[in-house]
PDB file of C-alpha atoms in Angstrom:
ATOM      1  CA  MET A  83     110.959 123.618  87.366  1.00 81.00           C
ATOM      2  CA  SER A  84     112.131 120.488  89.557  1.00 92.00           C
ATOM      3  CA  LYS A  85     114.821 118.399  88.331  1.00 95.00           C
ATOM      4  CA  LEU A  86     114.205 114.784  88.387  1.00 97.00           C
ATOM      5  CA  LEU A  87     116.424 111.355  87.940  1.00 97.00           C
ATOM      6  CA  LEU A  88     115.174 108.586  86.315  1.00 97.00           C
ATOM      7  CA  ILE A  89     117.043 105.088  87.188  1.00 97.00           C
ATOM      8  CA  ASP A  90     115.842 102.107  84.938  1.00 95.00           C
ATOM      9  CA  ASP A  91     117.465  99.800  82.948  1.00 94.00           C
ATOM     10  CA  ASP A  92     114.855  99.264  80.655  1.00 92.00           C
ATOM     11  CA  VAL A  93     115.824 102.151  78.123  1.00 94.00           C
ATOM     12  CA  GLU A  94     112.622 102.239  76.120  1.00 93.00           C
ATOM     13  CA  LEU A  95     110.670 102.449  78.889  1.00 91.00           C
ATOM     14  CA  ALA A  96     112.731 105.051  80.759  1.00 92.00           C
ATOM     15  CA  ASN A  97     112.567 107.158  77.332  1.00 93.00           C
ATOM     16  CA  MET A  98     108.972 106.747  77.547  1.00 92.00           C
ATOM     17  CA  LEU A  99     108.407 107.827  81.019  1.00 93.00           C
ATOM     18  CA  LYS A 100     111.024 110.683  80.376  1.00 94.00           C
ATOM     19  CA  GLU A 101     109.009 111.953  77.368  1.00 94.00           C
ATOM     20  CA  PHE A 102     105.817 112.111  79.338  1.00 93.00           C
ATOM     21  CA  LEU A 103     107.471 113.731  82.718  1.00 95.00           C
ATOM     22  CA  THR A 104     108.860 116.166  80.243  1.00 95.00           C
ATOM     23  CA  GLN A 105     105.479 116.999  78.864  1.00 94.00           C
ATOM     24  CA  GLU A 106     104.574 117.431  82.371  1.00 94.00           C
ATOM     25  CA  GLY A 107     107.169 120.381  83.224  1.00 94.00           C
ATOM     26  CA  TYR A 108     109.952 118.560  84.816  1.00 95.00           C
ATOM     27  CA  THR A 109     113.698 118.261  83.615  1.00 96.00           C
ATOM     28  CA  VAL A 110     114.598 114.703  83.631  1.00 96.00           C
ATOM     29  CA  THR A 111     117.716 112.776  83.216  1.00 96.00           C
ATOM     30  CA  THR A 112     118.314 109.402  82.778  1.00 96.00           C
ATOM     31  CA  ALA A 113     120.321 106.429  84.314  1.00 96.00           C
ATOM     32  CA  HIS A 114     120.377 102.966  83.199  1.00 95.00           C
ATOM     33  CA  ASP A 115     122.349 101.500  85.830  1.00 95.00           C
ATOM     34  CA  GLY A 116     122.437 101.758  89.505  1.00 95.00           C
ATOM     35  CA  LEU A 117     126.064 102.556  89.950  1.00 95.00           C
ATOM     36  CA  THR A 118     125.829 105.762  87.611  1.00 95.00           C
ATOM     37  CA  GLY A 119     122.603 106.730  89.109  1.00 95.00           C
ATOM     38  CA  GLU A 120     124.143 106.642  92.465  1.00 95.00           C
ATOM     39  CA  GLN A 121     126.734 108.950  91.389  1.00 94.00           C
ATOM     40  CA  TYR A 122     124.468 111.372  89.726  1.00 94.00           C
ATOM     41  CA  VAL A 123     122.095 111.408  92.923  1.00 93.00           C
ATOM     42  CA  LEU A 124     125.269 112.216  94.895  1.00 88.00           C
ATOM     43  CA  ALA A 125     126.035 115.467  92.597  1.00 87.00           C
ATOM     44  CA  GLY A 126     123.292 116.781  94.303  1.00 77.00           C
ATOM     45  CA  LYS A 127     121.591 118.504  91.539  1.00 87.00           C
ATOM     46  CA  PHE A 128     118.217 116.599  91.396  1.00 94.00           C
ATOM     47  CA  ASP A 129     115.014 117.397  93.840  1.00 94.00           C
ATOM     48  CA  LEU A 130     113.457 113.518  93.369  1.00 95.00           C
ATOM     49  CA  ALA A 131     114.983 110.235  92.212  1.00 96.00           C
ATOM     50  CA  ILE A 132     112.708 107.623  90.379  1.00 97.00           C
ATOM     51  CA  LEU A 133     114.663 104.264  90.807  1.00 96.00           C
ATOM     52  CA  ASP A 134     113.776 100.681  89.374  1.00 94.00           C
ATOM     53  CA  VAL A 135     114.415  97.921  92.117  1.00 91.00           C
ATOM     54  CA  MET A 136     115.180  95.108  89.659  1.00 90.00           C
ATOM     55  CA  MET A 137     118.215  96.139  87.906  1.00 91.00           C
ATOM     56  CA  PRO A 138     121.416  93.705  86.966  1.00 91.00           C
ATOM     57  CA  GLY A 139     124.654  94.502  88.833  1.00 92.00           C
ATOM     58  CA  GLN A 140     123.663  96.728  91.302  1.00 93.00           C
ATOM     59  CA  ASP A 141     120.203  96.910  92.151  1.00 92.00           C
ATOM     60  CA  GLY A 142     117.796  99.403  93.235  1.00 93.00           C
ATOM     61  CA  LEU A 143     117.871  98.210  96.820  1.00 93.00           C
ATOM     62  CA  GLN A 144     121.364  98.653  97.042  1.00 95.00           C
ATOM     63  CA  THR A 145     121.643 101.538  95.249  1.00 95.00           C
ATOM     64  CA  LEU A 146     119.322 103.107  97.702  1.00 95.00           C
ATOM     65  CA  ARG A 147     120.969 102.367 100.714  1.00 94.00           C
ATOM     66  CA  ASN A 148     124.326 103.740  99.250  1.00 95.00           C
ATOM     67  CA  ILE A 149     122.261 106.765  98.509  1.00 94.00           C
ATOM     68  CA  ARG A 150     120.677 107.141 102.068  1.00 92.00           C
ATOM     69  CA  GLN A 151     124.203 106.927 103.478  1.00 90.00           C
ATOM     70  CA  HIS A 152     125.116 110.505 102.067  1.00 89.00           C
ATOM     71  CA  SER A 153     121.556 111.870 100.859  1.00 89.00           C
ATOM     72  CA  ASP A 154     117.950 112.521 101.654  1.00 86.00           C
ATOM     73  CA  ILE A 155     116.807 112.752  98.438  1.00 92.00           C
ATOM     74  CA  PRO A 156     113.324 111.889  98.011  1.00 93.00           C
ATOM     75  CA  VAL A 157     113.222 108.618  96.106  1.00 95.00           C
ATOM     76  CA  LEU A 158     110.313 107.066  94.561  1.00 96.00           C
ATOM     77  CA  MET A 159     110.910 103.130  93.823  1.00 94.00           C
ATOM     78  CA  LEU A 160     109.224 101.347  90.655  1.00 92.00           C
ATOM     79  CA  THR A 161     108.429  97.636  91.886  1.00 88.00           C
ATOM     80  CA  ALA A 162     107.101  94.470  90.135  1.00 80.00           C
ATOM     81  CA  LYS A 163     103.318  94.406  90.479  1.00 67.00           C
ATOM     82  CA  ASP A 164     103.943  91.177  92.632  1.00 71.00           C
ATOM     83  CA  ASP A 165     106.945  92.213  94.488  1.00 73.00           C
ATOM     84  CA  ASN A 166     105.659  92.603  97.990  1.00 78.00           C
ATOM     85  CA  GLU A 167     109.208  91.956  99.561  1.00 82.00           C
ATOM     86  CA  GLY A 168     110.945  94.148  97.431  1.00 78.00           C
ATOM     87  CA  ARG A 169     108.320  97.181  98.372  1.00 84.00           C
ATOM     88  CA  ILE A 170     109.018  96.269 102.069  1.00 87.00           C
ATOM     89  CA  GLU A 171     112.685  96.269 101.783  1.00 89.00           C
ATOM     90  CA  GLY A 172     112.641  99.204  99.743  1.00 89.00           C
ATOM     91  CA  LEU A 173     110.699 101.375 102.453  1.00 91.00           C
ATOM     92  CA  GLU A 174     112.745  99.868 105.122  1.00 89.00           C
ATOM     93  CA  ALA A 175     115.897 101.209 103.144  1.00 90.00           C
ATOM     94  CA  GLY A 176     114.560 104.793 102.938  1.00 90.00           C
ATOM     95  CA  ALA A 177     112.199 105.036  99.661  1.00 93.00           C
ATOM     96  CA  ASP A 178     109.673 107.904 100.421  1.00 92.00           C
ATOM     97  CA  ASP A 179     106.669 105.588  98.284  1.00 92.00           C
ATOM     98  CA  TYR A 180     106.686 103.327  95.589  1.00 91.00           C
ATOM     99  CA  VAL A 181     104.807 102.673  91.926  1.00 91.00           C
ATOM    100  CA  GLN A 182     104.062  99.093  90.677  1.00 87.00           C
ATOM    101  CA  LYS A 183     105.298  98.804  87.015  1.00 85.00           C
ATOM    102  CA  PRO A 184     103.847  98.492  84.534  1.00 80.00           C
ATOM    103  CA  CYS A 185     102.182 101.808  85.738  1.00 81.00           C
ATOM    104  CA  LEU A 186     100.151 104.495  84.027  1.00 84.00           C
ATOM    105  CA  PRO A 187     102.457 107.526  83.343  1.00 86.00           C
ATOM    106  CA  ARG A 188      99.561 109.850  85.117  1.00 88.00           C
ATOM    107  CA  GLU A 189      99.948 107.549  88.228  1.00 89.00           C
ATOM    108  CA  LEU A 190     103.690 108.113  88.249  1.00 92.00           C
ATOM    109  CA  VAL A 191     102.988 111.748  87.721  1.00 93.00           C
ATOM    110  CA  ALA A 192     100.668 111.971  90.885  1.00 91.00           C
ATOM    111  CA  ARG A 193     103.073 110.234  92.982  1.00 91.00           C
ATOM    112  CA  VAL A 194     105.642 112.621  91.789  1.00 94.00           C
ATOM    113  CA  ARG A 195     103.880 115.546  92.794  1.00 91.00           C
ATOM    114  CA  ALA A 196     102.659 114.562  95.944  1.00 88.00           C
ATOM    115  CA  ILE A 197     106.478 113.744  97.127  1.00 89.00           C
ATOM    116  CA  LEU A 198     107.564 116.956  96.065  1.00 90.00           C
ATOM    117  CA  ARG A 199     104.614 118.824  97.370  1.00 84.00           C
ATOM    118  CA  ARG A 200     105.422 117.162 101.044  1.00 78.00           C
ATOM    119  CA  HIS A 201     109.433 117.947 100.564  1.00 75.00           C
ATOM    120  CA  THR A 202     108.819 121.614  99.650  1.00 69.00           C
ATOM    121  CA  SER A 203     105.345 121.840 101.806  1.00 59.00           C
ATOM    122  CA  ASP A 204     104.590 125.463 102.994  1.00 50.00           C
ATOM    123  CA  SER A 205     103.832 124.224 106.665  1.00 51.00           C
ATOM    124  CA  PRO A 206     102.639 126.796 108.959  1.00 51.00           C
ATOM    125  CA  LYS A 207     105.747 128.918 110.110  1.00 51.00           C
ATOM    126  CA  GLY A 208     106.474 129.905 113.610  1.00 56.00           C
ATOM    127  CA  ASN A 209     106.952 127.716 116.810  1.00 70.00           C
ATOM    128  CA  ASP A 210     108.306 124.563 116.556  1.00 88.00           C
ATOM    129  CA  ILE A 211     106.157 121.491 117.821  1.00 92.00           C
ATOM    130  CA  VAL A 212     107.599 120.367 121.242  1.00 92.00           C
ATOM    131  CA  VAL A 213     106.174 116.941 122.712  1.00 92.00           C
ATOM    132  CA  GLY A 214     108.529 116.339 125.459  1.00 91.00           C
ATOM    133  CA  GLN A 215     111.943 115.934 124.108  1.00 92.00           C
ATOM    134  CA  LEU A 216     111.020 115.577 120.886  1.00 94.00           C
ATOM    135  CA  VAL A 217     111.292 118.840 118.681  1.00 94.00           C
ATOM    136  CA  VAL A 218     109.696 119.110 115.197  1.00 93.00           C
ATOM    137  CA  SER A 219     110.454 122.247 113.168  1.00 91.00           C
ATOM    138  CA  SER A 220     108.069 122.895 110.158  1.00 85.00           C
ATOM    139  CA  GLU A 221     109.793 125.337 108.765  1.00 81.00           C
ATOM    140  CA  ARG A 222     113.123 123.729 108.843  1.00 81.00           C
ATOM    141  CA  ARG A 223     111.838 120.305 108.357  1.00 85.00           C
ATOM    142  CA  LYS A 224     113.829 118.854 110.794  1.00 89.00           C
ATOM    143  CA  VAL A 225     113.466 116.443 113.994  1.00 94.00           C
ATOM    144  CA  PHE A 226     115.383 116.539 117.323  1.00 94.00           C
ATOM    145  CA  TRP A 227     115.512 114.841 120.483  1.00 94.00           C
ATOM    146  CA  ALA A 228     116.879 116.491 123.246  1.00 90.00           C
ATOM    147  CA  ASP A 229     119.010 118.984 120.587  1.00 88.00           C
ATOM    148  CA  LYS A 230     120.187 115.573 118.994  1.00 93.00           C
ATOM    149  CA  PRO A 231     118.983 115.865 115.077  1.00 92.00           C
ATOM    150  CA  ILE A 232     117.116 113.117 113.731  1.00 95.00           C
ATOM    151  CA  ILE A 233     117.645 112.302 109.751  1.00 91.00           C
ATOM    152  CA  PHE A 234     114.281 111.185 108.181  1.00 92.00           C
ATOM    153  CA  THR A 235     113.184 111.194 104.657  1.00 89.00           C
ATOM    154  CA  SER A 236     110.568 113.621 103.352  1.00 88.00           C
ATOM    155  CA  THR A 237     107.623 111.347 104.153  1.00 91.00           C
ATOM    156  CA  GLU A 238     109.137 110.341 107.609  1.00 93.00           C
ATOM    157  CA  PHE A 239     109.302 113.728 108.583  1.00 93.00           C
ATOM    158  CA  SER A 240     105.544 114.146 107.267  1.00 93.00           C
ATOM    159  CA  LEU A 241     104.486 111.619 109.337  1.00 95.00           C
ATOM    160  CA  ILE A 242     106.228 112.466 112.384  1.00 96.00           C
ATOM    161  CA  GLU A 243     104.628 116.179 111.754  1.00 95.00           C
ATOM    162  CA  ILE A 244     101.341 115.037 111.439  1.00 95.00           C
ATOM    163  CA  LEU A 245     101.327 113.068 114.715  1.00 96.00           C
ATOM    164  CA  ALA A 246     103.231 115.558 116.451  1.00 95.00           C
ATOM    165  CA  LYS A 247     100.728 118.094 115.554  1.00 93.00           C
ATOM    166  CA  HIS A 248      97.826 115.647 117.262  1.00 95.00           C
ATOM    167  CA  ALA A 249     100.185 114.225 120.098  1.00 94.00           C
ATOM    168  CA  GLY A 250      98.059 112.140 122.533  1.00 93.00           C
ATOM    169  CA  THR A 251      95.547 111.474 119.635  1.00 94.00           C
ATOM    170  CA  ILE A 252      95.146 108.673 117.794  1.00 95.00           C
ATOM    171  CA  VAL A 253      95.636 109.010 114.043  1.00 96.00           C
ATOM    172  CA  SER A 254      94.008 106.510 111.800  1.00 95.00           C
ATOM    173  CA  LYS A 255      96.404 105.147 109.230  1.00 94.00           C
ATOM    174  CA  GLU A 256      93.792 105.975 106.353  1.00 94.00           C
ATOM    175  CA  ASP A 257      94.391 109.651 107.554  1.00 95.00           C
ATOM    176  CA  LEU A 258      98.408 109.228 107.602  1.00 95.00           C
ATOM    177  CA  SER A 259      98.231 107.623 104.158  1.00 94.00           C
ATOM    178  CA  VAL A 260      96.200 110.592 102.876  1.00 93.00           C
ATOM    179  CA  LYS A 261      97.789 113.512 104.247  1.00 92.00           C
ATOM    180  CA  ALA A 262     101.627 111.962 104.252  1.00 91.00           C
ATOM    181  CA  LEU A 263     101.367 110.249 101.152  1.00 89.00           C
ATOM    182  CA  GLY A 264      98.990 111.864  99.118  1.00 87.00           C
ATOM    183  CA  ARG A 265      96.651 108.750  98.632  1.00 89.00           C
ATOM    184  CA  PRO A 266      94.116 106.514  99.875  1.00 90.00           C
ATOM    185  CA  LEU A 267      94.936 103.639 102.141  1.00 89.00           C
ATOM    186  CA  VAL A 268      94.374 100.476 100.113  1.00 85.00           C
ATOM    187  CA  LYS A 269      94.071  96.845 101.444  1.00 84.00           C
ATOM    188  CA  TYR A 270      97.435  95.011 102.423  1.00 82.00           C
ATOM    189  CA  ASP A 271      99.434  98.296 101.773  1.00 85.00           C
ATOM    190  CA  ARG A 272     101.685  98.316 104.829  1.00 88.00           C
ATOM    191  CA  SER A 273     103.830 101.350 103.755  1.00 91.00           C
ATOM    192  CA  ILE A 274     102.594 103.473 106.948  1.00 93.00           C
ATOM    193  CA  ASP A 275     103.518 100.480 109.013  1.00 93.00           C
ATOM    194  CA  VAL A 276     107.195 100.473 107.471  1.00 93.00           C
ATOM    195  CA  HIS A 277     107.595 104.108 107.741  1.00 94.00           C
ATOM    196  CA  LEU A 278     106.548 104.048 111.602  1.00 95.00           C
ATOM    197  CA  SER A 279     108.699 101.233 112.052  1.00 94.00           C
ATOM    198  CA  SER A 280     111.709 103.355 110.538  1.00 94.00           C
ATOM    199  CA  ILE A 281     110.756 106.458 112.511  1.00 96.00           C
ATOM    200  CA  ARG A 282     110.661 104.429 115.876  1.00 95.00           C
ATOM    201  CA  GLN A 283     114.028 103.024 115.254  1.00 94.00           C
ATOM    202  CA  LYS A 284     115.376 106.672 114.817  1.00 95.00           C
ATOM    203  CA  ILE A 285     114.058 108.141 117.669  1.00 96.00           C
ATOM    204  CA  SER A 286     115.017 104.909 120.006  1.00 95.00           C
ATOM    205  CA  GLU A 287     118.444 105.271 118.524  1.00 94.00           C
ATOM    206  CA  VAL A 288     119.068 108.841 119.925  1.00 94.00           C
ATOM    207  CA  SER A 289     116.696 108.601 122.554  1.00 94.00           C
ATOM    208  CA  GLY A 290     118.503 105.371 124.508  1.00 93.00           C
ATOM    209  CA  GLY A 291     115.435 103.204 123.576  1.00 92.00           C
ATOM    210  CA  VAL A 292     112.290 105.584 124.664  1.00 92.00           C
ATOM    211  CA  ASN A 293     109.499 104.477 122.223  1.00 92.00           C
ATOM    212  CA  VAL A 294     107.129 107.507 121.917  1.00 94.00           C
ATOM    213  CA  ILE A 295     104.966 105.935 119.242  1.00 95.00           C
ATOM    214  CA  GLN A 296     101.893 103.924 120.348  1.00 94.00           C
ATOM    215  CA  THR A 297     100.519 101.357 117.805  1.00 94.00           C
ATOM    216  CA  ILE A 298      96.572 101.500 118.379  1.00 91.00           C
ATOM    217  CA  TYR A 299      95.650  97.670 116.765  1.00 87.00           C
ATOM    218  CA  ARG A 300      93.573  98.185 113.775  1.00 83.00           C
ATOM    219  CA  VAL A 301      93.080 101.792 114.319  1.00 90.00           C
ATOM    220  CA  GLY A 302      96.064 103.844 113.948  1.00 94.00           C
ATOM    221  CA  TYR A 303      99.101 105.512 115.590  1.00 95.00           C
ATOM    222  CA  GLN A 304      99.457 107.730 118.690  1.00 96.00           C
ATOM    223  CA  LEU A 305     102.574 110.288 119.413  1.00 95.00           C
ATOM    224  CA  VAL A 306     102.012 109.773 123.467  1.00 92.00           C
ATOM    225  CA  ARG A 307     102.823 112.873 125.354  1.00 82.00           C
ATOM    226  CA  GLU A 308     105.117 112.513 128.332  1.00 68.00           C
TER     227      GLU A 308
END
């Protein structure tokens, strides 16, 4: 049974979502401010955190940044319907995905399931995927550049794993969204672009500026074979 942490200052909404998630078989703990939620996460006993962006005091974005300094726990952000900037900032800060508020409880459950499925995916075991100096270990869900570890979120790992499996081949944004995010690509959704930008930056930091991910305009992305 997966353990979820729900961080939202809206007590009534949090209790409603907790009740629904509990009915779906999850164990749910709630926190009603960012600092408390951060402390719960760092205790290391949860499988996924659901984090509201708009909270008084320490908001969700700062809470996420603090969490990412110490933990790679999957994080699903709750964002306002028209808060495009908040969604992008959340993804850039390391969120795995987002849901717009108000949301249908079933949509939230679907996103939670998709993220947990990726995080605990039964990827084929055996040989690592090696593309030049990049090594992707599906079994350990870890990535290395010339033996140097690169810390990715669960979603980022899923994306780089897909690109590595199809190295030298263009993978469309539609396919990346379905396979890595568990949902179809929708118009104006920049989630894939933001995640890939973060992946590029992380690889660049350990590789001395090497860019192995090529953008194919209006088509998708390709992991370049050296």
